Amino acid sequence: MSGAPCPLGRCDGSGLIEDAEHGVVRYCDCRRQLVAGRRARALSAVVPRRYRGVSFERPPVTEMPAPQVDLVRRYVRQLGARLDAGRGLWFQGGPGTGKTTLAMLVSQAALASGRTVAIYSLPRLLAEIRETFDDDRPGAYTDLLDRLAGVDLLHLDDVGAEKTSPWVLEQLYALINARYEDESAILITTNLSHEDLAEQIGARTVSRLEQMCEVVPMMGRDRRRMEVTDLREQRPDPASPDLRLA
Ligand SMILES: Nc1ncnc2c1ncn2[C@@H]1O[C@H](COP(=O)(O)OP(=O)(O)O)[C@@H](O)[C@H]1O
Ligand SMILES: [Mg+2]
Ligand SMILES: [Zn+2]
């Protein structure tokens, strides 16, 4: 190993613990974490720039409805226990209601506490599954699925945004079901109702997600569109004084 001290303070940094009493050497938990971390780094574990630095203390989160933010705050406070129990969150609501912002807050907290996270928009994930399947490297496909199944938190943004093939939906089900059976947490955001989502990605997959996630209903107006309106109001263009009425 690297010669760094054991992050858990349990071994001498070698990743091995000698059990003199039983005359055996076993792996320290820090080694398991290290291996999981290496595998996860090959996945998409980066909070997109737009959502980097989101915080409960700053807008836009301070302007979001309190009941929803409180659910997320409680989740983050109990993060370790929730992740270990495989409990996730399901943000549901119209576009621009803050789903992705709150979900990124959770992923950022998980990454900050040393957990492994894979962040994907569902269309991108499905495309990647499809690509590795066509890949010539032996094992590329099972490697990806193993890694996605192995992270502490799988964050899928915009679930149901794309209609796809039955084969790909079958792979998605296998992935969600593997995490269900391992009690590994999933975080999803979606614009769709449960019924429409079932139509889009399959009732079995939706039913698994329902069992694993607490629903956070997001409501209100589309803030992304309101931001555009705000900018227009702050910087009226002298050439078109009636812009705000447009
Ligand atoms: N309740 C809110 N108050 C203020 N700004 C918000 C609110 N909800 C979302 N926003 C802002 O609107 C934009 C879209 O938010 P986002 O989380 O991407 O929405 P969604 O994922 O639901 O489409 C972001 O710039 C975000 O900062
Ligand atoms: Mg979003
Ligand atoms: Zn150790």
mmCIF file of C-alpha atoms in Angstrom, residues 3-239:
data_model
loop_
_atom_site.group_PDB
_atom_site.id
_atom_site.type_symbol
_atom_site.label_atom_id
_atom_site.label_comp_id
_atom_site.label_asym_id
_atom_site.label_seq_id
_atom_site.Cartn_x
_atom_site.Cartn_y
_atom_site.Cartn_z
ATOM 1 C CA GLY A 3 2.621 3.827 3.431
ATOM 2 C CA ALA A 4 -0.072 6.255 4.597
ATOM 3 C CA PRO A 5 -1.550 5.542 8.023
ATOM 4 C CA CYS A 6 -4.754 3.494 8.242
ATOM 5 C CA PRO A 7 -7.701 5.918 7.795
ATOM 6 C CA LEU A 8 -9.654 3.820 10.293
ATOM 7 C CA GLY A 9 -6.757 3.609 12.777
ATOM 8 C CA ARG A 10 -7.032 -0.169 12.864
ATOM 9 C CA CYS A 11 -3.958 -1.451 11.038
ATOM 10 C CA ASP A 12 -0.386 -0.203 10.579
ATOM 11 C CA GLY A 13 -1.223 1.181 7.149
ATOM 12 C CA SER A 14 -0.414 -2.061 5.347
ATOM 13 C CA GLY A 15 -4.109 -2.974 5.013
ATOM 14 C CA LEU A 16 -3.408 -6.183 6.926
ATOM 15 C CA ILE A 17 -4.091 -7.098 10.538
ATOM 16 C CA GLU A 18 -2.254 -9.912 12.256
ATOM 17 C CA ASP A 19 -4.443 -11.951 14.512
ATOM 18 C CA ALA A 20 -1.760 -13.575 16.680
ATOM 19 C CA GLU A 21 -4.262 -15.453 18.811
ATOM 20 C CA HIS A 22 -5.636 -17.383 15.841
ATOM 21 C CA GLY A 23 -2.386 -17.299 13.908
ATOM 22 C CA VAL A 24 -3.959 -15.655 10.851
ATOM 23 C CA VAL A 25 -3.616 -12.441 8.928
ATOM 24 C CA ARG A 26 -6.788 -10.776 7.703
ATOM 25 C CA TYR A 27 -7.643 -7.728 5.642
ATOM 26 C CA CYS A 28 -8.380 -4.468 7.447
ATOM 27 C CA ASP A 29 -11.635 -2.697 6.487
ATOM 28 C CA CYS A 30 -9.537 0.164 5.128
ATOM 29 C CA ARG A 31 -8.385 -2.153 2.332
ATOM 30 C CA ARG A 32 -11.938 -2.907 1.333
ATOM 31 C CA GLN A 33 -12.627 0.844 1.232
ATOM 32 C CA LEU A 34 -9.511 1.453 -0.836
ATOM 33 C CA VAL A 35 -10.425 -1.185 -3.404
ATOM 34 C CA ALA A 36 -14.030 0.062 -3.618
ATOM 35 C CA GLY A 37 -12.732 3.620 -3.994
ATOM 36 C CA ARG A 38 -10.410 2.664 -6.857
ATOM 37 C CA ARG A 39 -13.187 0.898 -8.707
ATOM 38 C CA ALA A 40 -15.607 3.789 -8.149
ATOM 39 C CA ARG A 41 -13.140 6.354 -9.459
ATOM 40 C CA ALA A 42 -13.541 4.844 -12.886
ATOM 41 C CA LEU A 43 -17.207 5.883 -12.716
ATOM 42 C CA SER A 44 -18.785 9.283 -12.996
ATOM 43 C CA ALA A 45 -18.408 10.572 -9.420
ATOM 44 C CA VAL A 46 -18.246 14.280 -10.072
ATOM 45 C CA VAL A 47 -20.902 16.784 -9.112
ATOM 46 C CA PRO A 48 -21.504 18.899 -12.248
ATOM 47 C CA ARG A 49 -20.110 22.411 -11.997
ATOM 48 C CA ARG A 50 -23.542 24.014 -11.967
ATOM 49 C CA TYR A 51 -24.395 22.222 -8.725
ATOM 50 C CA ARG A 52 -20.963 22.251 -7.074
ATOM 51 C CA GLY A 53 -20.925 23.956 -3.684
ATOM 52 C CA VAL A 54 -24.679 23.619 -3.115
ATOM 53 C CA SER A 55 -25.389 24.131 0.570
ATOM 54 C CA PHE A 56 -28.289 24.168 3.026
ATOM 55 C CA GLU A 57 -27.042 27.616 4.091
ATOM 56 C CA ARG A 58 -27.244 29.331 0.691
ATOM 57 C CA PRO A 59 -29.762 30.044 -2.053
ATOM 58 C CA PRO A 60 -31.323 28.375 -3.892
ATOM 59 C CA VAL A 61 -31.752 25.765 -1.126
ATOM 60 C CA THR A 62 -32.648 28.403 1.492
ATOM 61 C CA GLU A 63 -35.474 29.501 -0.827
ATOM 62 C CA MET A 64 -36.894 26.032 -1.351
ATOM 63 C CA PRO A 65 -39.969 24.775 0.515
ATOM 64 C CA ALA A 66 -39.075 23.833 4.106
ATOM 65 C CA PRO A 67 -40.776 20.397 4.324
ATOM 66 C CA GLN A 68 -38.818 19.068 1.333
ATOM 67 C CA VAL A 69 -35.528 20.600 2.464
ATOM 68 C CA ASP A 70 -36.104 19.141 5.957
ATOM 69 C CA LEU A 71 -36.481 15.637 4.503
ATOM 70 C CA VAL A 72 -33.149 16.058 2.755
ATOM 71 C CA ARG A 73 -31.481 17.563 5.836
ATOM 72 C CA ARG A 74 -32.610 14.592 7.913
ATOM 73 C CA TYR A 75 -31.305 12.212 5.265
ATOM 74 C CA VAL A 76 -27.905 13.909 5.191
ATOM 75 C CA ARG A 77 -27.721 13.960 8.992
ATOM 76 C CA GLN A 78 -28.288 10.189 9.047
ATOM 77 C CA LEU A 79 -26.308 9.617 5.854
ATOM 78 C CA GLY A 80 -24.109 6.731 7.005
ATOM 79 C CA ALA A 81 -26.971 4.738 8.495
ATOM 80 C CA ARG A 82 -29.284 5.395 5.544
ATOM 81 C CA LEU A 83 -26.670 4.348 2.997
ATOM 82 C CA ASP A 84 -25.809 1.224 4.973
ATOM 83 C CA ALA A 85 -29.501 0.328 5.126
ATOM 84 C CA GLY A 86 -29.873 0.884 1.374
ATOM 85 C CA ARG A 87 -32.416 3.652 1.859
ATOM 86 C CA GLY A 88 -32.548 6.313 -0.840
ATOM 87 C CA LEU A 89 -34.567 9.326 -1.957
ATOM 88 C CA TRP A 90 -36.852 9.841 -4.947
ATOM 89 C CA PHE A 91 -37.304 13.470 -6.025
ATOM 90 C CA GLN A 92 -40.439 13.855 -8.079
ATOM 91 C CA GLY A 93 -41.805 17.055 -9.598
ATOM 92 C CA GLY A 94 -41.967 19.329 -12.619
ATOM 93 C CA PRO A 95 -38.930 20.842 -14.329
ATOM 94 C CA GLY A 96 -37.080 23.598 -12.445
ATOM 95 C CA THR A 97 -38.451 22.735 -8.999
ATOM 96 C CA GLY A 98 -35.025 21.967 -7.487
ATOM 97 C CA LYS A 99 -34.887 18.161 -7.766
ATOM 98 C CA THR A 100 -31.381 17.964 -9.159
ATOM 99 C CA THR A 101 -30.125 20.632 -6.749
ATOM 100 C CA LEU A 102 -31.309 18.690 -3.675
ATOM 101 C CA ALA A 103 -30.095 15.371 -5.053
ATOM 102 C CA MET A 104 -26.630 16.855 -5.711
ATOM 103 C CA LEU A 105 -26.608 18.099 -2.115
ATOM 104 C CA VAL A 106 -26.973 14.493 -0.970
ATOM 105 C CA SER A 107 -24.312 13.152 -3.364
ATOM 106 C CA GLN A 108 -21.915 15.900 -2.371
ATOM 107 C CA ALA A 109 -22.389 15.021 1.317
ATOM 108 C CA ALA A 110 -21.814 11.335 0.566
ATOM 109 C CA LEU A 111 -18.608 12.078 -1.371
ATOM 110 C CA ALA A 112 -17.417 14.400 1.419
ATOM 111 C CA SER A 113 -17.846 11.611 3.968
ATOM 112 C CA GLY A 114 -15.693 9.276 1.900
ATOM 113 C CA ARG A 115 -18.492 7.214 0.353
ATOM 114 C CA THR A 116 -18.379 6.038 -3.235
ATOM 115 C CA VAL A 117 -20.981 7.615 -5.510
ATOM 116 C CA ALA A 118 -21.812 7.214 -9.201
ATOM 117 C CA ILE A 119 -23.745 10.131 -10.703
ATOM 118 C CA TYR A 120 -25.439 9.629 -14.049
ATOM 119 C CA SER A 121 -28.297 11.033 -16.005
ATOM 120 C CA LEU A 122 -30.291 7.961 -16.923
ATOM 121 C CA PRO A 123 -29.951 8.520 -20.691
ATOM 122 C CA ARG A 124 -26.152 8.682 -20.302
ATOM 123 C CA LEU A 125 -26.029 5.589 -18.155
ATOM 124 C CA LEU A 126 -28.113 3.609 -20.615
ATOM 125 C CA ALA A 127 -25.902 4.801 -23.472
ATOM 126 C CA GLU A 128 -22.827 3.684 -21.547
ATOM 127 C CA ILE A 129 -24.313 0.250 -20.869
ATOM 128 C CA ARG A 130 -25.088 -0.073 -24.570
ATOM 129 C CA GLU A 131 -21.543 1.036 -25.523
ATOM 130 C CA THR A 132 -19.700 -1.336 -23.213
ATOM 131 C CA PHE A 133 -21.840 -4.149 -24.524
ATOM 132 C CA ASP A 134 -20.586 -3.384 -28.042
ATOM 133 C CA ASP A 135 -17.034 -2.939 -26.678
ATOM 134 C CA ASP A 136 -14.465 -5.493 -27.870
ATOM 135 C CA ARG A 137 -12.666 -5.640 -24.521
ATOM 136 C CA PRO A 138 -13.787 -8.805 -22.785
ATOM 137 C CA GLY A 139 -15.571 -8.029 -19.538
ATOM 138 C CA ALA A 140 -16.089 -4.307 -20.254
ATOM 139 C CA TYR A 141 -19.811 -4.730 -19.861
ATOM 140 C CA THR A 142 -19.874 -6.831 -16.681
ATOM 141 C CA ASP A 143 -17.161 -4.558 -15.243
ATOM 142 C CA LEU A 144 -19.389 -1.523 -15.619
ATOM 143 C CA LEU A 145 -22.400 -3.266 -14.111
ATOM 144 C CA ASP A 146 -20.304 -4.600 -11.209
ATOM 145 C CA ARG A 147 -18.980 -1.152 -10.484
ATOM 146 C CA LEU A 148 -22.433 0.426 -10.678
ATOM 147 C CA ALA A 149 -23.761 -2.264 -8.386
ATOM 148 C CA GLY A 150 -20.868 -1.766 -5.935
ATOM 149 C CA VAL A 151 -20.922 1.963 -5.133
ATOM 150 C CA ASP A 152 -22.399 3.160 -1.834
ATOM 151 C CA LEU A 153 -24.786 5.468 -3.667
ATOM 152 C CA LEU A 154 -26.088 5.335 -7.230
ATOM 153 C CA HIS A 155 -27.478 8.721 -8.265
ATOM 154 C CA LEU A 156 -29.683 8.666 -11.387
ATOM 155 C CA ASP A 157 -30.853 12.042 -12.630
ATOM 156 C CA ASP A 158 -33.831 12.582 -14.937
ATOM 157 C CA VAL A 159 -35.128 9.040 -14.906
ATOM 158 C CA GLY A 160 -37.632 8.399 -17.652
ATOM 159 C CA ALA A 161 -36.419 11.216 -19.871
ATOM 160 C CA GLU A 162 -35.835 8.840 -22.744
ATOM 161 C CA LYS A 163 -37.607 5.899 -24.256
ATOM 162 C CA THR A 164 -35.247 3.042 -24.893
ATOM 163 C CA SER A 165 -35.062 -0.583 -26.023
ATOM 164 C CA PRO A 166 -36.395 -3.563 -24.053
ATOM 165 C CA TRP A 167 -32.868 -4.979 -23.860
ATOM 166 C CA VAL A 168 -31.485 -1.853 -22.209
ATOM 167 C CA LEU A 169 -34.451 -1.716 -19.812
ATOM 168 C CA GLU A 170 -33.706 -5.304 -18.852
ATOM 169 C CA GLN A 171 -30.135 -4.288 -17.944
ATOM 170 C CA LEU A 172 -31.490 -1.381 -15.927
ATOM 171 C CA TYR A 173 -33.780 -3.731 -14.046
ATOM 172 C CA ALA A 174 -30.882 -6.124 -13.363
ATOM 173 C CA LEU A 175 -28.837 -3.240 -11.961
ATOM 174 C CA ILE A 176 -31.613 -1.822 -9.763
ATOM 175 C CA ASN A 177 -32.541 -5.311 -8.602
ATOM 176 C CA ALA A 178 -28.924 -6.144 -7.712
ATOM 177 C CA ARG A 179 -28.781 -3.023 -5.571
ATOM 178 C CA TYR A 180 -32.144 -3.887 -4.044
ATOM 179 C CA GLU A 181 -30.884 -7.323 -3.065
ATOM 180 C CA ASP A 182 -27.607 -5.910 -1.681
ATOM 181 C CA GLU A 183 -29.506 -3.172 0.178
ATOM 182 C CA SER A 184 -27.529 -0.451 -1.603
ATOM 183 C CA ALA A 185 -29.002 3.033 -1.828
ATOM 184 C CA ILE A 186 -30.313 4.787 -4.943
ATOM 185 C CA LEU A 187 -31.091 8.446 -5.455
ATOM 186 C CA ILE A 188 -33.358 9.391 -8.364
ATOM 187 C CA THR A 189 -34.937 12.504 -9.795
ATOM 188 C CA THR A 190 -37.802 12.406 -12.262
ATOM 189 C CA ASN A 191 -40.430 14.634 -13.854
ATOM 190 C CA LEU A 192 -42.787 11.711 -14.260
ATOM 191 C CA SER A 193 -45.558 10.339 -12.078
ATOM 192 C CA HIS A 194 -45.156 6.741 -10.915
ATOM 193 C CA GLU A 195 -47.603 5.602 -13.611
ATOM 194 C CA ASP A 196 -45.826 7.407 -16.440
ATOM 195 C CA LEU A 197 -42.468 6.217 -15.161
ATOM 196 C CA ALA A 198 -43.704 2.619 -15.108
ATOM 197 C CA GLU A 199 -44.770 3.081 -18.718
ATOM 198 C CA GLN A 200 -41.331 4.425 -19.615
ATOM 199 C CA ILE A 201 -38.921 2.120 -17.735
ATOM 200 C CA GLY A 202 -41.118 -0.797 -16.688
ATOM 201 C CA ALA A 203 -43.359 -1.501 -13.706
ATOM 202 C CA ARG A 204 -40.964 -4.001 -12.097
ATOM 203 C CA THR A 205 -38.128 -1.466 -11.969
ATOM 204 C CA VAL A 206 -40.401 1.264 -10.611
ATOM 205 C CA SER A 207 -41.737 -1.091 -7.974
ATOM 206 C CA ARG A 208 -38.170 -1.884 -6.789
ATOM 207 C CA LEU A 209 -37.349 1.829 -6.659
ATOM 208 C CA GLU A 210 -40.507 2.452 -4.623
ATOM 209 C CA GLN A 211 -39.376 -0.123 -2.095
ATOM 210 C CA MET A 212 -35.918 1.448 -1.781
ATOM 211 C CA CYS A 213 -36.671 5.175 -1.776
ATOM 212 C CA GLU A 214 -38.544 7.757 0.234
ATOM 213 C CA VAL A 215 -40.470 10.069 -2.108
ATOM 214 C CA VAL A 216 -39.783 13.800 -1.900
ATOM 215 C CA PRO A 217 -42.558 15.589 -3.841
ATOM 216 C CA MET A 218 -41.262 18.830 -5.333
ATOM 217 C CA MET A 219 -43.663 21.524 -6.389
ATOM 218 C CA GLY A 220 -43.886 25.123 -7.440
ATOM 219 C CA ARG A 221 -43.122 27.033 -10.564
ATOM 220 C CA ASP A 222 -40.306 26.363 -12.978
ATOM 221 C CA ARG A 223 -37.409 28.302 -11.393
ATOM 222 C CA ARG A 224 -35.160 27.847 -14.375
ATOM 223 C CA ARG A 225 -37.566 29.820 -16.525
ATOM 224 C CA MET A 226 -38.109 32.366 -13.769
ATOM 225 C CA GLU A 227 -34.343 33.024 -13.651
ATOM 226 C CA VAL A 228 -34.433 33.992 -17.307
ATOM 227 C CA THR A 229 -37.307 36.384 -16.611
ATOM 228 C CA ASP A 230 -35.427 37.858 -13.609
ATOM 229 C CA LEU A 231 -32.384 38.613 -15.741
ATOM 230 C CA ARG A 232 -34.537 40.428 -18.260
ATOM 231 C CA GLU A 233 -36.116 42.510 -15.526
ATOM 232 C CA GLN A 234 -32.753 43.433 -14.006
ATOM 233 C CA ARG A 235 -31.153 44.455 -17.288
ATOM 234 C CA PRO A 236 -33.792 46.053 -19.462
ATOM 235 C CA ASP A 237 -32.566 46.494 -22.980
ATOM 236 C CA PRO A 238 -33.053 50.211 -23.853
ATOM 237 C CA ALA A 239 -33.636 49.213 -27.463
#
